[in-house]
Structures are given as structure tokens and as C-alpha cells.
Tab-separated table of C-alpha atoms in Angstrom:
chain	number	residue	atom	x	y	z
A	12	MET	CA	-0.062	-0.060	-0.031
A	13	PRO	CA	1.420	3.478	-0.844
A	14	ALA	CA	2.380	5.869	1.806
A	15	LYS	CA	-0.248	8.398	2.678
A	16	PRO	CA	0.542	11.995	2.083
A	17	GLU	CA	1.380	14.390	4.996
A	18	VAL	CA	2.780	17.776	5.381
A	19	MET	CA	5.287	18.225	8.235
A	20	VAL	CA	5.929	21.708	9.412
A	21	CYS	CA	8.952	22.346	11.566
A	22	VAL	CA	8.039	24.262	14.594
A	23	ASN	CA	11.268	23.862	16.405
A	24	ARG	CA	12.112	26.703	18.776
A	25	ARG	CA	15.779	27.250	20.109
A	26	PHE	CA	15.981	29.166	23.424
A	27	GLY	CA	18.890	31.155	24.480
A	28	GLY	CA	20.999	30.306	21.385
A	29	THR	CA	22.343	32.412	18.528
A	30	LYS	CA	21.174	30.069	15.714
A	31	PRO	CA	17.766	30.655	14.167
A	32	SER	CA	14.789	28.408	14.439
A	33	CYS	CA	11.890	27.766	12.338
A	34	ALA	CA	9.371	28.796	15.029
A	35	GLU	CA	10.943	32.249	15.329
A	36	ARG	CA	10.443	32.723	11.727
A	37	GLY	CA	6.682	32.091	11.745
A	38	SER	CA	6.315	28.416	11.274
A	39	LEU	CA	3.320	28.091	13.787
A	40	ALA	CA	1.090	30.530	11.691
A	41	LEU	CA	2.463	28.894	8.590
A	42	ALA	CA	1.162	25.468	9.676
A	43	SER	CA	-2.255	26.905	10.455
A	44	ALA	CA	-2.206	28.679	6.958
A	45	ILE	CA	-1.489	25.203	5.403
A	46	GLU	CA	-4.027	23.442	7.237
A	47	ALA	CA	-6.740	26.057	6.250
A	48	ALA	CA	-5.828	25.784	2.643
A	49	LEU	CA	-5.889	21.954	2.576
A	50	ARG	CA	-9.517	22.251	4.231
A	51	ALA	CA	-10.600	24.743	1.700
A	52	ALA	CA	-9.434	22.420	-1.233
A	53	GLY	CA	-11.173	19.514	0.410
A	54	SER	CA	-8.128	17.659	1.051
A	55	PRO	CA	-7.731	15.232	3.907
A	56	VAL	CA	-3.918	15.464	3.927
A	57	PRO	CA	-2.908	16.036	7.618
A	58	VAL	CA	-0.384	18.693	8.750
A	59	THR	CA	1.859	17.593	11.473
A	60	ARG	CA	3.987	20.039	13.593
A	61	SER	CA	7.262	18.428	13.885
A	62	VAL	CA	10.624	19.030	15.822
A	63	CYS	CA	13.666	20.150	13.893
A	64	GLN	CA	14.167	18.793	10.271
A	65	ASN	CA	17.783	19.966	10.232
A	66	ALA	CA	16.837	23.024	8.149
A	67	CYS	CA	16.377	25.803	10.618
A	68	GLU	CA	19.255	27.814	9.037
A	69	GLN	CA	17.071	28.198	5.892
A	70	GLY	CA	13.697	27.954	7.728
A	71	PRO	CA	10.931	27.590	8.136
A	72	ALA	CA	11.195	24.201	6.825
A	73	VAL	CA	8.188	22.230	5.374
A	74	ARG	CA	8.462	18.713	4.289
A	75	VAL	CA	5.901	16.905	2.030
A	76	LEU	CA	5.527	13.131	2.492
A	77	PRO	CA	5.874	10.666	0.819
A	78	GLY	CA	9.078	11.557	-0.993
A	79	PRO	CA	12.072	13.774	-0.564
A	80	VAL	CA	10.230	17.138	-1.051
A	81	LEU	CA	11.631	19.814	1.303
A	82	PHE	CA	10.612	23.485	1.198
A	83	ARG	CA	13.078	25.957	2.865
A	84	ALA	CA	12.454	29.581	3.653
A	85	VAL	CA	8.800	29.002	3.357
A	86	SER	CA	6.532	32.041	3.428
A	87	ALA	CA	2.698	32.600	3.113
A	88	ASP	CA	3.434	32.999	-0.755
A	89	ASP	CA	4.515	29.405	-0.849
A	90	VAL	CA	1.316	27.893	0.692
A	91	ALA	CA	-0.466	27.240	-2.594
A	92	GLN	CA	2.344	25.245	-3.912
A	93	ILE	CA	2.846	23.236	-0.833
A	94	VAL	CA	-0.890	22.305	-0.950
A	95	ALA	CA	-0.761	21.580	-4.616
A	96	THR	CA	2.433	19.185	-3.922
A	97	ALA	CA	0.619	17.515	-1.046
A	98	ILE	CA	-2.460	16.772	-2.977
A	99	VAL	CA	-1.149	15.924	-6.385
A	100	ALA	CA	0.378	12.273	-6.802
A	101	GLY	CA	0.280	11.518	-3.207
A	102	GLY	CA	2.513	14.384	-2.027
A	103	GLY	CA	5.457	13.993	-4.423
A	104	ALA	CA	4.704	15.883	-7.763
A	105	GLY	CA	4.692	19.485	-8.440
A	106	ALA	CA	7.877	20.609	-6.501
A	107	VAL	CA	11.590	20.097	-6.976
A	108	PRO	CA	13.044	17.871	-4.175
A	109	ASP	CA	15.868	19.343	-2.200
A	110	SER	CA	19.009	17.762	-3.427
A	111	ALA	CA	20.193	16.987	0.151
A	112	ASP	CA	17.144	14.624	0.603
A	113	GLN	CA	17.687	12.419	-2.372
């Protein structure tokens, strides 16, 4: 059975450090925006708030499963593309996979 699509949004927050984190860059609001857009599209694809995906330096990071699709430096302008990627072909089509994830 093929893996079900899922959107994972990094909501990692680093306290007291000098390195950036996805949460500091608005990933919690981004996760809510992606959920709302998926609902509006009638999609059952779930959104999971995850711990660090090792991309906080270029965050917020959003991973679309199944497949090696990782969006970095995500903003509200990217929500439509993320939603399309999550819906089309079980989550893998429509975006360019991050080369580090192949």
C-alpha cells in the first residue's frame, strides 16, 4: 500500500541560542495557513507540527511526504504550492525535491 501524504512543518524553537529556528520565523502561523488551505481544497492530507528537520538555518522548513520534497525559507506566498504538492500524486509531484534529501 502506498504511503499516505502528509505535510510536516518544523516548529522547532531554540531558546537562548544564537542560531535561528523555524518557530522564530513564523512556522506556527504557517502550519495553520497550510491546514486552512488544505481544508478549503477539500483535502484530507494532515499537517503535523514536527521538531527540527535540520533546516532551521533556511527555515521555516516544510516537508511533504511521501518523497523527498523539502521546502526551505517558506512564506505565506508558498502555501499554494505546498498544498498542490501535498494533493497531487500522493504528495510528491509539483515541486523540486531538495537535493540533500535524495
